[in-house]
Structure formats: C-alpha cells, structure tokens
Amino acid sequence: MRIVDLRSDTVTHPTPEMRRAMAEAEVGDDVYGEDPTLNRLEAMAAERLGKEAGMFVASGTMGNLVSTLTHAQRGDDIILGDKSHIFRSEAGGASALGGISFHTIPNDSRGMLDPDQVEAAIRPNDVHFPRTAMIALENTHNACGGATLTPEDTRTIAEVAHRHEIPLHIDGARIFNAAVSLETPVSELVKDAESVTFCLSKGLSVPIGSVVCGSNEFIERARRWCKMVGGSMRQVGIIAAAGIVALDSMVERMAEDHANARRLAQGLAQIPGISINPDALPTNLVFFEVERGDPAELARRINERGVKGGSPARRWRFVTHYGITAEDVDYALDVVESTFREYAPA
Ligand SMILES: *Cc1c(COP(=O)(O)O)cnc(C)c1O
C-alpha cells in the first residue's frame, strides 16, 4: 500500500548523501572538543545564523531548555506566547528542572506577541517580584499554522527586551522554513536575538539533533547546562555529518515543501466538511478544522488507506516534507475526499 505520512516533518529519513557522509565521517570525543565533524557543523551553523558560536544538542526541546537555563536562574520568570512550544509542549522543563516560571501572554493568529503586552509583563525591580530573565519568540510558529515572523516583527520585540536588558531567545525549530518562505537570509531573522535553537531533525531531514547559537560567552555557559542535563555526547560527528549535508543542500529545497503544502491546503479547501484558510499557511504546516463526522473515525479510515495523520480532535495538522511529492499530495487529497464523502456526509 502507498504510504503518505503527513504526521510531521520529523518522519523524514536521512538522504543517501547523508548516509554516505555519516559512514565516512571523521570523528573524535566531543567532550574533549575533538570531533572535527561536529566542530565543523557548529561553526557552519553559527556562521549561517550570524552568531559567534553554535552547540549541537539532542533535540529542539533540549536546545530551548539549555538556552532557558543559561539565561534564567531559579525564581526567575520568562515571557513567552501562550501557544508557544516551550510553554505547551516541552513537559514544563524550565520549571521542573530550573525553578523558572512561565509568564504567558497571548500569541496572535500569526504567532506574534504584542510589544505593549510584553512590556507590561516585564517585572519591575522589586523584592516582591520574580526577575524577568528571558523573552521568547517562535519562528515559524508551530501552533499558529507555521506562520513566519519578519525581521521587523522580531526587532519590535527585541527593542522592548533590550530596553530592559533582557535577552531574547528564538525557538527557531523551523527557522529555515521561515527564511525560505520570506526569501530572507536566516541571519536577518535572528540578528536581534541573543540565542536561537533550530532543528536539523525536521524539514532538513537529519535523523537527530538541533543546534543552539549565540555569542561565544553564551555558548560557553550553555555547555555546562548541556552537560548537566546529559546532553554532551561523544563521537557526534556521525550525526553532525548529516547536519553538514543538510545545511549545504537541504535548505532551499524546502520551497517545494511549501508549494506542496499550498497544493494540499487548496485541495482540502474543496472538500465538504473541512474548513481551512490556505492563505494563513505560508510554510509546510497545514492546519484545518474537521467540521463534520467523528474525527477519530475519519483519522482511522484515512490511516487504514495509507494516509498517516489526523487526530481525534477537530483541529488537524498535515505536514509536508522531503518524503512527500506533489503526487503524494494528490493521492492524499483523493483519500481524504472519498473518506469524508463516505464517513462525514452533510
Ligand atoms: C519540534 C519543535 C520543538 C522541539 O523539537 P524536538 O526536537 O521535537 O524536541 C521546539 N519548538 C518548536 C516550535 C517545534 O516545532
């Protein structure tokens, strides 16, 4: 049976070129700083993002956690969006492991924060209050439809943060999708942030890993936290080799994923029982509402027919990626259309 896996861009497998690079990677013990392939990836990532230094971590969650622990101390709080991945989907790590509290303000429909609300959320210097130690943005914004923040958006929030001497962190799990969609160098998107996490393991098709970038001083302090949470590894060059291939050759092609997402969104908009706004979905995340039928049953039926995705909730997310072609999109649309016609009639 044909399988079209639309659950996430994390299901991507390493490309043949990555597997070759992994097999041939020169490696060493990274805890001694001696893995040449990893050192190359970290330098490459930092250069691409316009930062002084980079540090490989096991996941985006680990990158955000280590960044937060580096910026904030016990008792501090951080300001972030109420739909942010750090707040909703990282198991409360900063509070559980760092004693840091989350001060959320509303994300608008494109994942942006209101600068006045950010400013109002910053705690005055008073013994009663926690210290505000970090402000975080997310680009692209996962729960807000893969929406992108422009350099101007980011600067607006950075200006507030920096006026109060607070560092800005960008959860850029899919920052390269934003860069490709906006046709803007990724360094422009992150230039006003003190730290950034991006994932290699999503649309870039690397099997494992993320990179945190920032100043030399920040990364030096972050390495201790990374060690503490168990994130320093050994012959990491085996994985880093795939990351180098990704940064060299897998970034620009994500425009195809965005085109396929658009094709998918426009097709879904034609299916009775589905509510979607294709114009609000600029990258590879396709969110929509299942308005009729039992979503759990519909998801089960499309999965049985090889289209992986959907959920028991009414809000579904399909994701395009390196493993999905335009023909896969058309096949998925056929499956969804006929399933909805049968199981979600008007
Ligand atoms: C996926 C994701 C992460 C976390 O990455 P993992 O590698 O899955 O831990 C962080 N932030 C956003 C916005 C994400 O989409």
Coordinates of C-alpha atoms and ligand atoms in Angstrom, one line a residue:
M1 CA 0.0 0.0 0.0
R2 CA 1.2 3.5 -0.8
I3 CA 2.0 5.4 2.4
V4 CA 1.8 9.1 2.6
D5 CA 3.0 10.2 6.0
L6 CA 1.7 13.7 6.8
R7 CA 2.1 13.5 10.6
S8 CA 5.3 15.6 10.8
D9 CA 8.4 16.6 9.0
T10 CA 10.2 14.7 11.8
V11 CA 9.4 11.4 10.0
T12 CA 12.0 12.3 7.3
H13 CA 14.8 9.8 6.8
P14 CA 18.4 10.7 6.1
T15 CA 19.1 11.1 2.4
P16 CA 21.5 8.7 0.6
E17 CA 24.1 11.6 0.6
M18 CA 23.7 11.9 4.3
R19 CA 24.2 8.2 4.9
R20 CA 27.4 8.3 2.9
A21 CA 28.7 11.3 4.8
M22 CA 27.7 9.6 8.1
A23 CA 29.5 6.4 7.2
E24 CA 32.7 8.3 6.2
A25 CA 32.6 10.9 9.0
E26 CA 35.8 11.7 10.8
V27 CA 35.0 11.6 14.5
G28 CA 36.5 12.2 17.9
D29 CA 35.4 12.6 21.5
D30 CA 33.3 15.7 21.6
V31 CA 33.6 16.1 25.3
Y32 CA 37.3 16.8 24.7
G33 CA 36.2 19.1 21.9
E34 CA 37.9 16.7 19.5
D35 CA 35.2 15.8 17.0
P36 CA 36.2 17.6 13.8
T37 CA 33.0 16.9 12.0
L38 CA 30.9 18.3 14.9
N39 CA 33.2 21.3 15.3
R40 CA 32.6 22.0 11.6
L41 CA 28.8 21.7 11.9
E42 CA 28.8 24.0 14.9
A43 CA 30.9 26.6 13.1
M44 CA 28.8 26.3 10.0
A45 CA 25.6 26.7 11.9
A46 CA 26.9 29.8 13.7
E47 CA 28.1 31.4 10.5
R48 CA 24.8 30.7 8.8
L49 CA 22.9 32.3 11.7
G50 CA 25.3 35.2 12.0
K51 CA 26.3 34.2 15.6
E52 CA 29.7 33.7 17.1
A53 CA 29.2 30.1 18.3
G54 CA 27.0 27.1 18.0
M55 CA 26.4 24.0 20.2
F56 CA 24.8 20.7 19.0
V57 CA 22.1 19.3 21.2
A58 CA 20.0 16.2 21.1
S59 CA 16.7 17.9 20.3
G60 CA 14.9 21.2 20.0
T61 CA 13.5 20.7 23.4
M62 CA 17.0 20.3 24.8
G63 CA 18.1 23.4 22.9
N64 CA 15.3 25.5 24.3
L65 CA 15.8 24.1 27.8
V66 CA 19.5 24.7 27.9
S67 CA 19.1 28.2 26.5
T68 CA 16.5 29.0 29.1
L69 CA 18.6 27.6 32.0
T70 CA 21.6 29.7 30.7
H71 CA 19.6 32.9 30.6
A72 CA 17.5 32.4 33.8
Q73 CA 18.0 31.4 37.4
R74 CA 15.8 29.7 40.0
G75 CA 12.9 32.0 40.9
D76 CA 13.1 34.0 37.6
D77 CA 10.3 34.1 35.0
I78 CA 10.3 34.1 31.3
I79 CA 7.8 35.8 29.0
L80 CA 6.5 33.8 26.1
G81 CA 3.4 33.2 24.0
D82 CA 0.5 31.1 25.3
K83 CA 0.6 28.9 22.2
S84 CA 4.4 28.6 22.3
H85 CA 6.0 25.2 22.0
I86 CA 8.3 25.9 25.0
F87 CA 5.2 26.6 27.2
R88 CA 2.9 23.9 25.9
S89 CA 5.0 21.0 24.5
E90 CA 8.2 20.7 26.4
A91 CA 7.0 19.0 29.5
G92 CA 7.4 22.1 31.6
G93 CA 11.2 21.5 31.7
A94 CA 12.2 25.0 32.6
S95 CA 10.1 25.0 35.7
A96 CA 10.7 21.3 36.7
L97 CA 14.4 21.4 36.2
G98 CA 15.2 25.1 36.6
G99 CA 12.7 26.5 39.0
I100 CA 11.7 29.1 36.4
S101 CA 8.1 30.2 35.9
F102 CA 6.3 30.8 32.6
H103 CA 4.7 34.2 32.2
T104 CA 2.5 33.8 29.1
I105 CA 0.9 36.5 27.0
P106 CA -1.4 35.8 24.0
N107 CA 0.0 34.9 20.7
D108 CA -1.9 36.5 17.9
S109 CA -3.0 34.4 14.9
R110 CA 0.4 34.6 13.3
G111 CA 2.3 33.8 16.4
M112 CA 3.4 37.4 17.1
L113 CA 3.4 39.0 20.6
D114 CA 2.1 42.5 21.3
P115 CA 5.1 44.6 22.3
D116 CA 3.0 46.6 24.8
Q117 CA 1.8 43.4 26.4
V118 CA 5.4 42.2 26.6
E119 CA 6.5 45.4 28.2
A120 CA 3.6 45.3 30.7
A121 CA 4.6 41.7 31.6
I122 CA 8.2 42.6 32.5
R123 CA 8.5 42.6 36.3
P124 CA 9.7 45.8 37.9
N125 CA 12.8 45.5 40.1
D126 CA 11.3 44.9 43.4
V127 CA 11.9 42.1 46.0
H128 CA 8.3 41.0 45.7
F129 CA 8.6 40.0 42.1
P130 CA 10.4 37.3 40.2
R131 CA 13.1 38.7 37.8
T132 CA 12.2 38.6 34.1
A133 CA 15.2 36.8 32.7
M134 CA 14.2 35.9 29.1
I135 CA 11.7 36.7 26.4
A136 CA 11.0 34.1 23.7
L137 CA 9.6 34.2 20.2
E138 CA 8.9 31.2 18.0
N139 CA 9.6 31.3 14.2
T140 CA 8.0 29.6 12.3
H141 CA 5.1 29.4 14.9
N142 CA 4.0 25.8 15.0
A143 CA 0.6 26.1 16.7
C144 CA -0.2 29.2 14.6
G145 CA -0.1 27.5 11.3
G146 CA 3.7 27.6 10.6
A147 CA 3.4 31.4 10.4
T148 CA 6.6 33.4 9.9
L149 CA 7.9 36.4 11.8
T150 CA 9.8 39.0 9.7
P151 CA 13.0 40.7 10.9
E152 CA 10.8 43.8 11.7
D153 CA 8.5 41.7 13.9
T154 CA 11.4 40.3 15.8
R155 CA 13.1 43.8 16.1
T156 CA 9.9 45.2 17.7
I157 CA 10.0 42.6 20.5
A158 CA 13.8 42.8 20.8
E159 CA 13.6 46.6 21.3
V160 CA 11.4 46.1 24.3
A161 CA 13.6 43.3 25.7
H162 CA 16.8 45.2 25.2
R163 CA 15.4 48.4 26.7
H164 CA 15.0 46.3 29.9
E165 CA 18.3 44.4 29.4
I166 CA 16.5 41.1 28.9
P167 CA 17.8 38.6 26.4
L168 CA 15.6 37.5 23.5
H169 CA 15.6 33.8 22.6
I170 CA 14.1 32.5 19.4
D171 CA 12.7 29.0 19.2
G172 CA 13.6 28.6 15.6
A173 CA 12.8 24.9 15.3
R174 CA 11.7 25.7 11.7
I175 CA 13.6 28.9 11.2
F176 CA 14.9 27.8 7.8
N177 CA 11.3 27.3 6.6
A178 CA 10.7 30.9 7.6
A179 CA 13.9 32.1 5.8
V180 CA 12.9 30.2 2.6
S181 CA 9.3 31.4 2.8
L182 CA 10.2 35.0 3.4
E183 CA 13.2 34.8 0.9
T184 CA 15.3 36.4 3.7
P185 CA 18.7 35.2 4.9
V186 CA 18.2 33.3 8.2
S187 CA 20.8 35.6 9.8
E188 CA 18.4 38.5 9.3
L189 CA 15.6 36.7 11.1
V190 CA 17.7 36.1 14.2
K191 CA 20.0 39.1 14.3
D192 CA 18.3 40.8 17.2
A193 CA 18.2 37.6 19.4
E194 CA 20.8 36.6 21.9
S195 CA 20.1 32.9 21.4
V196 CA 18.4 30.7 18.8
T197 CA 17.6 27.0 18.6
F198 CA 17.0 25.4 15.3
C199 CA 16.2 21.7 14.4
L200 CA 18.1 19.6 12.0
S201 CA 15.7 16.8 12.5
K202 CA 12.6 18.3 10.9
G203 CA 12.4 19.6 7.4
L204 CA 16.2 19.4 7.0
S205 CA 15.8 15.6 7.1
V206 CA 18.7 14.9 9.6
P207 CA 17.9 11.9 11.8
I208 CA 18.7 13.5 15.1
G209 CA 19.6 16.9 16.6
S210 CA 19.3 20.6 16.9
V211 CA 21.8 23.5 17.2
V212 CA 21.8 26.4 19.7
C213 CA 23.6 29.5 18.5
G214 CA 24.6 32.7 20.3
S215 CA 27.7 34.6 21.5
N216 CA 30.9 32.8 22.5
E217 CA 30.2 33.7 26.1
F218 CA 26.6 32.4 26.0
I219 CA 27.6 29.1 24.4
E220 CA 30.4 28.6 26.8
R221 CA 27.9 28.9 29.7
A222 CA 25.3 26.8 27.9
R223 CA 27.8 23.9 27.5
R224 CA 27.8 23.4 31.3
W225 CA 24.0 23.2 31.3
C226 CA 24.1 20.9 28.4
K227 CA 26.5 18.6 30.2
M228 CA 24.3 18.7 33.3
V229 CA 21.2 17.6 31.5
G230 CA 23.1 14.7 29.9
G231 CA 23.4 16.3 26.5
S232 CA 27.1 16.1 25.9
M233 CA 27.8 13.1 23.7
R234 CA 30.9 11.5 22.2
Q235 CA 31.5 10.7 18.5
V236 CA 28.7 13.0 17.5
G237 CA 30.3 13.6 14.1
I238 CA 28.4 10.5 12.9
I239 CA 25.2 12.7 13.2
A240 CA 26.9 16.0 12.5
A241 CA 28.0 14.8 9.1
A242 CA 24.3 14.6 8.1
G243 CA 23.8 18.1 9.5
I244 CA 26.5 19.5 7.3
V245 CA 24.9 17.9 4.2
A246 CA 21.6 19.4 5.3
L247 CA 22.9 23.0 5.7
D248 CA 24.7 22.6 2.3
S249 CA 21.9 21.1 0.3
M250 CA 18.6 20.7 2.0
V251 CA 17.6 24.3 2.9
E252 CA 16.5 25.8 -0.5
R253 CA 14.6 22.7 -1.5
M254 CA 12.1 23.3 1.4
A255 CA 10.4 25.7 -1.1
E256 CA 9.0 22.5 -2.6
D257 CA 7.5 21.5 0.7
H258 CA 5.8 24.9 0.9
A259 CA 4.5 24.6 -2.6
N260 CA 3.2 21.1 -1.8
A261 CA 1.6 22.4 1.4
R262 CA -0.2 25.1 -0.6
R263 CA -1.4 22.5 -3.1
L264 CA -2.6 20.3 -0.2
A265 CA -4.3 23.3 1.6
Q266 CA -6.1 24.4 -1.6
G267 CA -7.2 20.8 -2.3
L268 CA -8.5 20.4 1.3
A269 CA -10.4 23.7 0.9
Q270 CA -12.5 22.0 -1.8
I271 CA -13.6 19.1 0.4
P272 CA -17.0 19.4 2.1
G273 CA -16.7 19.1 5.9
I274 CA -13.2 20.7 6.0
S275 CA -12.6 24.4 7.0
I276 CA -9.3 25.8 6.1
N277 CA -7.7 29.1 5.2
P278 CA -4.8 28.3 2.8
D279 CA -3.6 31.9 2.8
A280 CA -2.8 31.7 6.5
L281 CA -0.4 28.7 6.0
P282 CA 2.8 30.1 4.5
T283 CA 5.2 27.2 5.2
N284 CA 4.9 23.4 5.5
L285 CA 2.3 23.1 8.3
V286 CA -1.3 22.7 7.1
F287 CA -3.8 23.1 9.9
F288 CA -7.6 22.8 9.3
E289 CA -10.8 22.0 11.1
V290 CA -12.8 18.9 10.7
E291 CA -16.4 20.2 10.8
R292 CA -18.4 17.1 10.2
G293 CA -18.3 13.4 11.3
D294 CA -16.3 11.8 14.0
P295 CA -12.7 13.0 13.7
A296 CA -11.3 9.9 15.4
E297 CA -13.1 7.6 12.9
L298 CA -12.1 9.7 9.9
A299 CA -8.5 9.7 11.1
R300 CA -8.6 5.9 11.5
R301 CA -10.1 5.4 8.0
I302 CA -7.6 7.6 6.2
N303 CA -4.8 5.9 8.1
E304 CA -6.1 2.5 7.0
R305 CA -5.8 3.7 3.5
G306 CA -2.2 4.8 3.9
V307 CA -2.5 8.5 4.7
K308 CA -1.0 8.9 8.1
G309 CA -2.2 11.9 10.0
G310 CA -5.3 13.4 11.7
S311 CA -6.4 13.0 15.3
P312 CA -9.4 12.5 17.5
A313 CA -9.6 16.3 17.9
R314 CA -11.4 18.6 15.3
R315 CA -8.2 20.5 14.6
W316 CA -5.9 18.5 12.4
R317 CA -2.4 19.2 11.2
F318 CA -0.8 17.8 8.0
V319 CA 2.9 18.4 7.3
T320 CA 4.8 18.3 4.0
H321 CA 8.4 17.4 3.9
Y322 CA 11.2 15.8 1.9
G323 CA 9.4 12.5 1.7
I324 CA 6.2 14.0 0.1
T325 CA 5.8 14.7 -3.6
A326 CA 3.1 16.6 -5.4
E327 CA 1.7 13.1 -6.5
D328 CA 1.6 12.1 -2.8
V329 CA -0.4 15.2 -2.1
D330 CA -2.9 14.4 -4.9
Y331 CA -3.2 10.8 -3.6
A332 CA -3.8 12.1 0.0
L333 CA -6.4 14.5 -1.3
D334 CA -8.2 11.7 -3.1
V335 CA -8.2 9.5 0.1
V336 CA -9.4 12.4 2.3
E337 CA -12.1 13.4 -0.2
S338 CA -13.5 9.9 -0.6
T339 CA -13.3 9.2 3.1
F340 CA -15.1 12.4 4.1
R341 CA -17.7 11.7 1.4
E342 CA -18.4 8.3 2.9
Y343 CA -18.0 9.0 6.6
A344 CA -18.7 12.7 7.1
P345 CA -21.8 13.3 4.9
A346 CA -23.7 16.6 5.2
Ligands
LIG1 C1 9.5 20.4 17.2 C2 9.6 21.7 17.9 C3 10.5 21.9 19.0 C4 11.1 20.7 19.7 O1 11.9 19.9 19.0 P1 12.2 18.4 19.4 O2 13.4 18.1 18.6 O3 11.0 17.6 18.9 O4 12.4 18.3 20.8 C5 10.6 23.1 19.6 N1 9.9 24.1 19.1 C6 9.0 24.0 18.1 C7 8.3 25.2 17.6 C8 8.9 22.8 17.5 O5 8.0 22.7 16.4

